[in-house]
Amino acid sequence: MKKPRAWQRMLSGRRLDLLDPTPMDIEIEDIAHGLAFVARWNGQTRGDYAYSVAEHSLLVEEIYGRLSPGAPLKWRLAALLHDAPEYVIGDMISPVKAAVGPGYGELDDRIQAAIHIRFGLPAQVPPTVKKQIKKADKISAWLEATQIAGFSAAEADKFFGRIAPDLAEDLHIRLRPPVEVRTDFTERHSELLAQL
């Protein structure tokens, strides 16, 4: 019996094997392009453009920098790339991930490890760093929920936790064309790599 195809061809020409991803098959341009076209919240947001995972990733990196101002830049890079596997596996909302089961998490972990190695990060982020990135991710989710996804502040508090008002009061969700977000994501990645 023939095995099903488990690789995806990227615009760069690379073929990424989803079951056995290798760092050599990962290019930042492919990640930025894919994430700029993947909609958060299953596209259920206000505005003329989808709120992309690339835009979300830029926001999480900014928030992480505020939470951990003295952290090494490599962890800001990890924050920027925290959802990078979604360039090939998409962004599943939490209820769908729960329904799919542990297989989704295992696939995500394999791709994330290859991405980290490709850009000079350890395959696994230390738990303390991962916890701070997750905190930044939840703050971003709260902002997105209340600014563009129709949640009340009380509802967002229930699902994502209450956030310190002064931490993010100047952060506003931006909905932009994918080409702009892709460019900003790629440029931020280059800036962080250049400073490592």
C-alpha atoms as an extended CHARMM CRD file, in Angstrom:
* protein
*
       196  EXT
         1         1  MET       CA              0.0000000000        0.0000000000        0.0000000000  PROA      1               0.0000000000
         2         2  LYS       CA              1.3610000000        3.3910000000       -1.0000000000  PROA      2               0.0000000000
         3         3  LYS       CA              2.0840000000        5.7980000000        1.8680000000  PROA      3               0.0000000000
         4         4  PRO       CA              0.2200000000        9.0900000000        1.6530000000  PROA      4               0.0000000000
         5         5  ARG       CA              2.2280000000       12.1850000000        0.7830000000  PROA      5               0.0000000000
         6         6  ALA       CA              3.3040000000       13.9400000000        3.9820000000  PROA      6               0.0000000000
         7         7  TRP       CA              5.2870000000       16.8240000000        2.5190000000  PROA      7               0.0000000000
         8         8  GLN       CA              4.2690000000       20.2440000000        1.3040000000  PROA      8               0.0000000000
         9         9  ARG       CA              5.9800000000       22.1690000000       -1.4530000000  PROA      9               0.0000000000
        10        10  MET       CA              6.7900000000       25.7470000000       -0.4980000000  PROA      10              0.0000000000
        11        11  LEU       CA              7.0120000000       28.7770000000       -2.7660000000  PROA      11              0.0000000000
        12        12  SER       CA             10.7740000000       28.7400000000       -2.2180000000  PROA      12              0.0000000000
        13        13  GLY       CA             10.8480000000       25.3180000000       -3.8770000000  PROA      13              0.0000000000
        14        14  ARG       CA             11.5920000000       23.5090000000       -0.6080000000  PROA      14              0.0000000000
        15        15  ARG       CA              9.6330000000       20.4050000000        0.3310000000  PROA      15              0.0000000000
        16        16  LEU       CA              8.8670000000       20.2140000000        4.0250000000  PROA      16              0.0000000000
        17        17  ASP       CA              8.1590000000       16.7170000000        5.3180000000  PROA      17              0.0000000000
        18        18  LEU       CA              5.5660000000       17.2540000000        8.0280000000  PROA      18              0.0000000000
        19        19  LEU       CA              6.3180000000       13.9230000000        9.7020000000  PROA      19              0.0000000000
        20        20  ASP       CA             10.0930000000       14.3680000000        9.6860000000  PROA      20              0.0000000000
        21        21  PRO       CA             10.8440000000       18.0730000000        9.1940000000  PROA      21              0.0000000000
        22        22  THR       CA             14.4620000000       19.0890000000        8.7140000000  PROA      22              0.0000000000
        23        23  PRO       CA             15.8940000000       22.5660000000        9.3380000000  PROA      23              0.0000000000
        24        24  MET       CA             17.3550000000       22.6090000000        5.8060000000  PROA      24              0.0000000000
        25        25  ASP       CA             13.8560000000       22.7420000000        4.3310000000  PROA      25              0.0000000000
        26        26  ILE       CA             12.7780000000       25.8150000000        6.2930000000  PROA      26              0.0000000000
        27        27  GLU       CA             13.0210000000       29.3530000000        4.9000000000  PROA      27              0.0000000000
        28        28  ILE       CA             11.8540000000       32.4970000000        6.6820000000  PROA      28              0.0000000000
        29        29  GLU       CA             10.2110000000       33.7700000000        3.4830000000  PROA      29              0.0000000000
        30        30  ASP       CA              7.9850000000       30.6720000000        3.4060000000  PROA      30              0.0000000000
        31        31  ILE       CA              7.0830000000       31.1150000000        7.0730000000  PROA      31              0.0000000000
        32        32  ALA       CA              6.3310000000       34.8370000000        6.6780000000  PROA      32              0.0000000000
        33        33  HSD       CA              4.2640000000       34.2730000000        3.5460000000  PROA      33              0.0000000000
        34        34  GLY       CA              2.2390000000       31.4410000000        5.0570000000  PROA      34              0.0000000000
        35        35  LEU       CA              1.6130000000       33.1860000000        8.3800000000  PROA      35              0.0000000000
        36        36  ALA       CA              0.5530000000       36.3990000000        6.6300000000  PROA      36              0.0000000000
        37        37  PHE       CA             -2.2730000000       34.4520000000        4.9730000000  PROA      37              0.0000000000
        38        38  VAL       CA             -3.3680000000       32.3430000000        7.9640000000  PROA      38              0.0000000000
        39        39  ALA       CA             -6.2710000000       34.0010000000        9.7720000000  PROA      39              0.0000000000
        40        40  ARG       CA             -6.5480000000       33.9510000000       13.5510000000  PROA      40              0.0000000000
        41        41  TRP       CA             -9.9700000000       33.3770000000       15.1040000000  PROA      41              0.0000000000
        42        42  ASN       CA            -10.9550000000       31.3510000000       12.0260000000  PROA      42              0.0000000000
        43        43  GLY       CA            -11.3700000000       34.7000000000       10.2870000000  PROA      43              0.0000000000
        44        44  GLN       CA            -14.1880000000       35.7260000000       12.6280000000  PROA      44              0.0000000000
        45        45  THR       CA            -12.8660000000       39.2470000000       13.2040000000  PROA      45              0.0000000000
        46        46  ARG       CA            -14.0050000000       42.7390000000       12.3430000000  PROA      46              0.0000000000
        47        47  GLY       CA            -12.3240000000       44.6190000000        9.5300000000  PROA      47              0.0000000000
        48        48  ASP       CA            -11.4990000000       44.4620000000        5.8730000000  PROA      48              0.0000000000
        49        49  TYR       CA             -8.5250000000       42.1250000000        6.2910000000  PROA      49              0.0000000000
        50        50  ALA       CA             -8.1010000000       38.9330000000        8.2520000000  PROA      50              0.0000000000
        51        51  TYR       CA             -6.0170000000       39.2690000000       11.4060000000  PROA      51              0.0000000000
        52        52  SER       CA             -3.0880000000       37.0730000000       10.4950000000  PROA      52              0.0000000000
        53        53  VAL       CA             -0.8610000000       34.8470000000       12.5730000000  PROA      53              0.0000000000
        54        54  ALA       CA              2.0930000000       36.9200000000       11.3110000000  PROA      54              0.0000000000
        55        55  GLU       CA              0.5620000000       40.0950000000       12.7880000000  PROA      55              0.0000000000
        56        56  HSD       CA             -0.2190000000       38.2270000000       16.0100000000  PROA      56              0.0000000000
        57        57  SER       CA              3.3780000000       36.9790000000       16.1730000000  PROA      57              0.0000000000
        58        58  LEU       CA              4.7360000000       40.5060000000       15.8520000000  PROA      58              0.0000000000
        59        59  LEU       CA              2.4630000000       41.5960000000       18.7010000000  PROA      59              0.0000000000
        60        60  VAL       CA              3.4810000000       38.6650000000       20.9320000000  PROA      60              0.0000000000
        61        61  GLU       CA              7.1510000000       39.4940000000       20.3810000000  PROA      61              0.0000000000
        62        62  GLU       CA              6.4810000000       43.1280000000       21.3580000000  PROA      62              0.0000000000
        63        63  ILE       CA              4.5850000000       42.0920000000       24.4890000000  PROA      63              0.0000000000
        64        64  TYR       CA              7.2640000000       39.5510000000       25.4280000000  PROA      64              0.0000000000
        65        65  GLY       CA              9.8390000000       42.3420000000       25.2140000000  PROA      65              0.0000000000
        66        66  ARG       CA              7.7770000000       44.4010000000       27.6460000000  PROA      66              0.0000000000
        67        67  LEU       CA              7.3480000000       41.4970000000       30.0470000000  PROA      67              0.0000000000
        68        68  SER       CA             11.0320000000       40.5160000000       29.9080000000  PROA      68              0.0000000000
        69        69  PRO       CA             12.9800000000       43.6580000000       28.9350000000  PROA      69              0.0000000000
        70        70  GLY       CA             16.3440000000       42.2130000000       29.9350000000  PROA      70              0.0000000000
        71        71  ALA       CA             15.8840000000       38.8540000000       28.2140000000  PROA      71              0.0000000000
        72        72  PRO       CA             18.4210000000       37.7630000000       25.5950000000  PROA      72              0.0000000000
        73        73  LEU       CA             17.3450000000       38.6120000000       22.0550000000  PROA      73              0.0000000000
        74        74  LYS       CA             17.2390000000       34.9260000000       21.1440000000  PROA      74              0.0000000000
        75        75  TRP       CA             14.1380000000       34.6070000000       23.3170000000  PROA      75              0.0000000000
        76        76  ARG       CA             12.5070000000       37.5160000000       21.5120000000  PROA      76              0.0000000000
        77        77  LEU       CA             13.1960000000       35.5760000000       18.3190000000  PROA      77              0.0000000000
        78        78  ALA       CA             11.5610000000       32.5300000000       19.9260000000  PROA      78              0.0000000000
        79        79  ALA       CA              8.5570000000       34.7200000000       20.7760000000  PROA      79              0.0000000000
        80        80  LEU       CA              8.3270000000       35.9220000000       17.1670000000  PROA      80              0.0000000000
        81        81  LEU       CA              8.4440000000       32.2970000000       15.9720000000  PROA      81              0.0000000000
        82        82  HSD       CA              6.1430000000       30.8680000000       18.6650000000  PROA      82              0.0000000000
        83        83  ASP       CA              3.3830000000       30.0490000000       16.1410000000  PROA      83              0.0000000000
        84        84  ALA       CA              5.6440000000       29.5110000000       13.1250000000  PROA      84              0.0000000000
        85        85  PRO       CA              4.5210000000       25.8910000000       12.5060000000  PROA      85              0.0000000000
        86        86  GLU       CA              1.1330000000       27.2950000000       11.5590000000  PROA      86              0.0000000000
        87        87  TYR       CA              2.5970000000       28.3390000000        8.2150000000  PROA      87              0.0000000000
        88        88  VAL       CA              2.0430000000       24.7290000000        7.1640000000  PROA      88              0.0000000000
        89        89  ILE       CA             -0.4920000000       23.3270000000        9.6270000000  PROA      89              0.0000000000
        90        90  GLY       CA             -2.7550000000       26.3650000000        9.9470000000  PROA      90              0.0000000000
        91        91  ASP       CA             -4.1410000000       27.9930000000       13.0600000000  PROA      91              0.0000000000
        92        92  MET       CA             -6.6290000000       25.7850000000       14.8180000000  PROA      92              0.0000000000
        93        93  ILE       CA             -8.6950000000       27.4260000000       17.5060000000  PROA      93              0.0000000000
        94        94  SER       CA             -8.3870000000       25.8200000000       20.9460000000  PROA      94              0.0000000000
        95        95  PRO       CA            -11.7150000000       23.9420000000       20.8090000000  PROA      95              0.0000000000
        96        96  VAL       CA            -10.6520000000       22.2300000000       17.5660000000  PROA      96              0.0000000000
        97        97  LYS       CA             -7.2230000000       21.3440000000       19.0030000000  PROA      97              0.0000000000
        98        98  ALA       CA             -8.9720000000       19.7250000000       21.9630000000  PROA      98              0.0000000000
        99        99  ALA       CA            -11.1840000000       17.7190000000       19.6260000000  PROA      99              0.0000000000
       100       100  VAL       CA             -8.2600000000       16.5930000000       17.4330000000  PROA      100             0.0000000000
       101       101  GLY       CA             -6.2740000000       15.3770000000       20.4170000000  PROA      101             0.0000000000
       102       102  PRO       CA             -2.5480000000       15.0540000000       21.1340000000  PROA      102             0.0000000000
       103       103  GLY       CA             -1.5510000000       14.3510000000       17.5250000000  PROA      103             0.0000000000
       104       104  TYR       CA             -1.8060000000       18.0370000000       16.6360000000  PROA      104             0.0000000000
       105       105  GLY       CA              0.5220000000       19.0250000000       19.4790000000  PROA      105             0.0000000000
       106       106  GLU       CA              3.0850000000       16.4050000000       18.4960000000  PROA      106             0.0000000000
       107       107  LEU       CA              3.0900000000       17.5930000000       14.8850000000  PROA      107             0.0000000000
       108       108  ASP       CA              3.4370000000       21.2130000000       16.0360000000  PROA      108             0.0000000000
       109       109  ASP       CA              6.3420000000       20.2940000000       18.3540000000  PROA      109             0.0000000000
       110       110  ARG       CA              8.2830000000       18.4930000000       15.5750000000  PROA      110             0.0000000000
       111       111  ILE       CA              7.9800000000       21.4090000000       13.1730000000  PROA      111             0.0000000000
       112       112  GLN       CA              8.7650000000       23.9560000000       15.9020000000  PROA      112             0.0000000000
       113       113  ALA       CA             11.9620000000       22.1150000000       16.8510000000  PROA      113             0.0000000000
       114       114  ALA       CA             13.1470000000       22.1390000000       13.2150000000  PROA      114             0.0000000000
       115       115  ILE       CA             12.3340000000       25.8610000000       12.9030000000  PROA      115             0.0000000000
       116       116  HSD       CA             14.2390000000       26.6730000000       16.0770000000  PROA      116             0.0000000000
       117       117  ILE       CA             17.3090000000       24.7380000000       14.9750000000  PROA      117             0.0000000000
       118       118  ARG       CA             17.1930000000       26.4040000000       11.5430000000  PROA      118             0.0000000000
       119       119  PHE       CA             17.4880000000       29.8340000000       13.1500000000  PROA      119             0.0000000000
       120       120  GLY       CA             20.0190000000       29.0130000000       15.8590000000  PROA      120             0.0000000000
       121       121  LEU       CA             17.6560000000       28.4760000000       18.7800000000  PROA      121             0.0000000000
       122       122  PRO       CA             17.5470000000       25.3640000000       20.9500000000  PROA      122             0.0000000000
       123       123  ALA       CA             14.9680000000       22.8160000000       19.7830000000  PROA      123             0.0000000000
       124       124  GLN       CA             13.1920000000       23.2220000000       23.1310000000  PROA      124             0.0000000000
       125       125  VAL       CA             12.7760000000       26.6150000000       24.7750000000  PROA      125             0.0000000000
       126       126  PRO       CA             13.4860000000       26.5900000000       28.5400000000  PROA      126             0.0000000000
       127       127  PRO       CA             10.2510000000       26.2740000000       30.5650000000  PROA      127             0.0000000000
       128       128  THR       CA             10.6360000000       29.7040000000       32.1900000000  PROA      128             0.0000000000
       129       129  VAL       CA             10.9730000000       31.3700000000       28.7750000000  PROA      129             0.0000000000
       130       130  LYS       CA              8.1280000000       29.3160000000       27.3420000000  PROA      130             0.0000000000
       131       131  LYS       CA              5.9430000000       30.4280000000       30.2550000000  PROA      131             0.0000000000
       132       132  GLN       CA              6.6720000000       34.1250000000       29.5710000000  PROA      132             0.0000000000
       133       133  ILE       CA              6.0050000000       33.6840000000       25.8410000000  PROA      133             0.0000000000
       134       134  LYS       CA              2.7060000000       31.9670000000       26.7050000000  PROA      134             0.0000000000
       135       135  LYS       CA              1.8420000000       34.9000000000       28.9890000000  PROA      135             0.0000000000
       136       136  ALA       CA              2.5270000000       37.3220000000       26.1150000000  PROA      136             0.0000000000
       137       137  ASP       CA              0.4190000000       35.1000000000       23.8540000000  PROA      137             0.0000000000
       138       138  LYS       CA             -2.5280000000       35.2620000000       26.2800000000  PROA      138             0.0000000000
       139       139  ILE       CA             -2.2420000000       39.0420000000       26.5680000000  PROA      139             0.0000000000
       140       140  SER       CA             -2.2840000000       39.2370000000       22.7780000000  PROA      140             0.0000000000
       141       141  ALA       CA             -5.3230000000       36.9480000000       22.6610000000  PROA      141             0.0000000000
       142       142  TRP       CA             -7.1060000000       39.1910000000       25.2060000000  PROA      142             0.0000000000
       143       143  LEU       CA             -6.3800000000       42.2840000000       23.1070000000  PROA      143             0.0000000000
       144       144  GLU       CA             -7.5170000000       40.5660000000       19.9240000000  PROA      144             0.0000000000
       145       145  ALA       CA            -10.6420000000       39.2110000000       21.5920000000  PROA      145             0.0000000000
       146       146  THR       CA            -11.7440000000       42.6120000000       22.8740000000  PROA      146             0.0000000000
       147       147  GLN       CA            -10.6240000000       44.7600000000       19.9570000000  PROA      147             0.0000000000
       148       148  ILE       CA            -11.5830000000       42.6980000000       16.9040000000  PROA      148             0.0000000000
       149       149  ALA       CA            -13.2860000000       39.4020000000       17.8680000000  PROA      149             0.0000000000
       150       150  GLY       CA            -16.3580000000       40.7350000000       19.6620000000  PROA      150             0.0000000000
       151       151  PHE       CA            -15.5730000000       39.6460000000       23.2450000000  PROA      151             0.0000000000
       152       152  SER       CA            -16.4580000000       41.8300000000       26.2080000000  PROA      152             0.0000000000
       153       153  ALA       CA            -13.6250000000       42.5210000000       28.6690000000  PROA      153             0.0000000000
       154       154  ALA       CA            -15.3180000000       40.2610000000       31.2430000000  PROA      154             0.0000000000
       155       155  GLU       CA            -15.5530000000       37.4130000000       28.7470000000  PROA      155             0.0000000000
       156       156  ALA       CA            -11.9140000000       37.8430000000       27.6940000000  PROA      156             0.0000000000
       157       157  ASP       CA            -10.8710000000       37.8720000000       31.3820000000  PROA      157             0.0000000000
       158       158  LYS       CA            -12.6140000000       34.5230000000       31.8240000000  PROA      158             0.0000000000
       159       159  PHE       CA            -10.8780000000       32.8370000000       28.8810000000  PROA      159             0.0000000000
       160       160  PHE       CA             -7.4820000000       34.5200000000       28.7760000000  PROA      160             0.0000000000
       161       161  GLY       CA             -6.9840000000       36.0090000000       32.2350000000  PROA      161             0.0000000000
       162       162  ARG       CA             -7.1000000000       39.6290000000       33.2790000000  PROA      162             0.0000000000
       163       163  ILE       CA             -4.2590000000       41.7730000000       32.0000000000  PROA      163             0.0000000000
       164       164  ALA       CA             -2.5340000000       44.6810000000       33.6880000000  PROA      164             0.0000000000
       165       165  PRO       CA             -4.0290000000       47.7820000000       32.0420000000  PROA      165             0.0000000000
       166       166  ASP       CA             -0.7450000000       49.6800000000       31.8940000000  PROA      166             0.0000000000
       167       167  LEU       CA              1.0750000000       46.8210000000       30.1560000000  PROA      167             0.0000000000
       168       168  ALA       CA             -0.8760000000       47.0040000000       26.9310000000  PROA      168             0.0000000000
       169       169  GLU       CA             -2.9620000000       50.1760000000       26.9860000000  PROA      169             0.0000000000
       170       170  ASP       CA             -1.1030000000       51.5960000000       23.9720000000  PROA      170             0.0000000000
       171       171  LEU       CA             -1.2880000000       48.3950000000       21.9230000000  PROA      171             0.0000000000
       172       172  HSD       CA             -3.9200000000       48.4470000000       19.2190000000  PROA      172             0.0000000000
       173       173  ILE       CA             -4.6930000000       45.6480000000       16.7990000000  PROA      173             0.0000000000
       174       174  ARG       CA             -3.8790000000       46.5410000000       13.2100000000  PROA      174             0.0000000000
       175       175  LEU       CA             -5.5260000000       44.9050000000       10.2350000000  PROA      175             0.0000000000
       176       176  ARG       CA             -3.3150000000       45.2330000000        7.1850000000  PROA      176             0.0000000000
       177       177  PRO       CA             -2.8460000000       43.6630000000        3.7710000000  PROA      177             0.0000000000
       178       178  PRO       CA             -0.8670000000       40.4030000000        3.8970000000  PROA      178             0.0000000000
       179       179  VAL       CA              2.0160000000       41.8510000000        1.8580000000  PROA      179             0.0000000000
       180       180  GLU       CA              2.6770000000       44.5070000000        4.5230000000  PROA      180             0.0000000000
       181       181  VAL       CA              2.5420000000       42.0370000000        7.3790000000  PROA      181             0.0000000000
       182       182  ARG       CA              4.7720000000       39.5640000000        5.5300000000  PROA      182             0.0000000000
       183       183  THR       CA              7.3650000000       42.2950000000        4.9480000000  PROA      183             0.0000000000
       184       184  ASP       CA              7.3080000000       43.4630000000        8.5730000000  PROA      184             0.0000000000
       185       185  PHE       CA              7.5770000000       39.8890000000        9.8740000000  PROA      185             0.0000000000
       186       186  THR       CA             10.5670000000       39.1400000000        7.6250000000  PROA      186             0.0000000000
       187       187  GLU       CA             12.2700000000       42.4140000000        8.5410000000  PROA      187             0.0000000000
       188       188  ARG       CA             11.7770000000       41.8750000000       12.2770000000  PROA      188             0.0000000000
       189       189  HSD       CA             13.1960000000       38.3640000000       11.9520000000  PROA      189             0.0000000000
       190       190  SER       CA             16.2610000000       39.7660000000       10.1510000000  PROA      190             0.0000000000
       191       191  GLU       CA             16.7470000000       42.4890000000       12.7970000000  PROA      191             0.0000000000
       192       192  LEU       CA             16.6760000000       39.9580000000       15.6250000000  PROA      192             0.0000000000
       193       193  LEU       CA             19.0210000000       37.5270000000       13.8380000000  PROA      193             0.0000000000
       194       194  ALA       CA             21.4800000000       40.3440000000       13.0940000000  PROA      194             0.0000000000
       195       195  GLN       CA             21.6680000000       41.2310000000       16.7940000000  PROA      195             0.0000000000
       196       196  LEU       CA             22.2200000000       37.6880000000       18.0920000000  PROA      196             0.0000000000
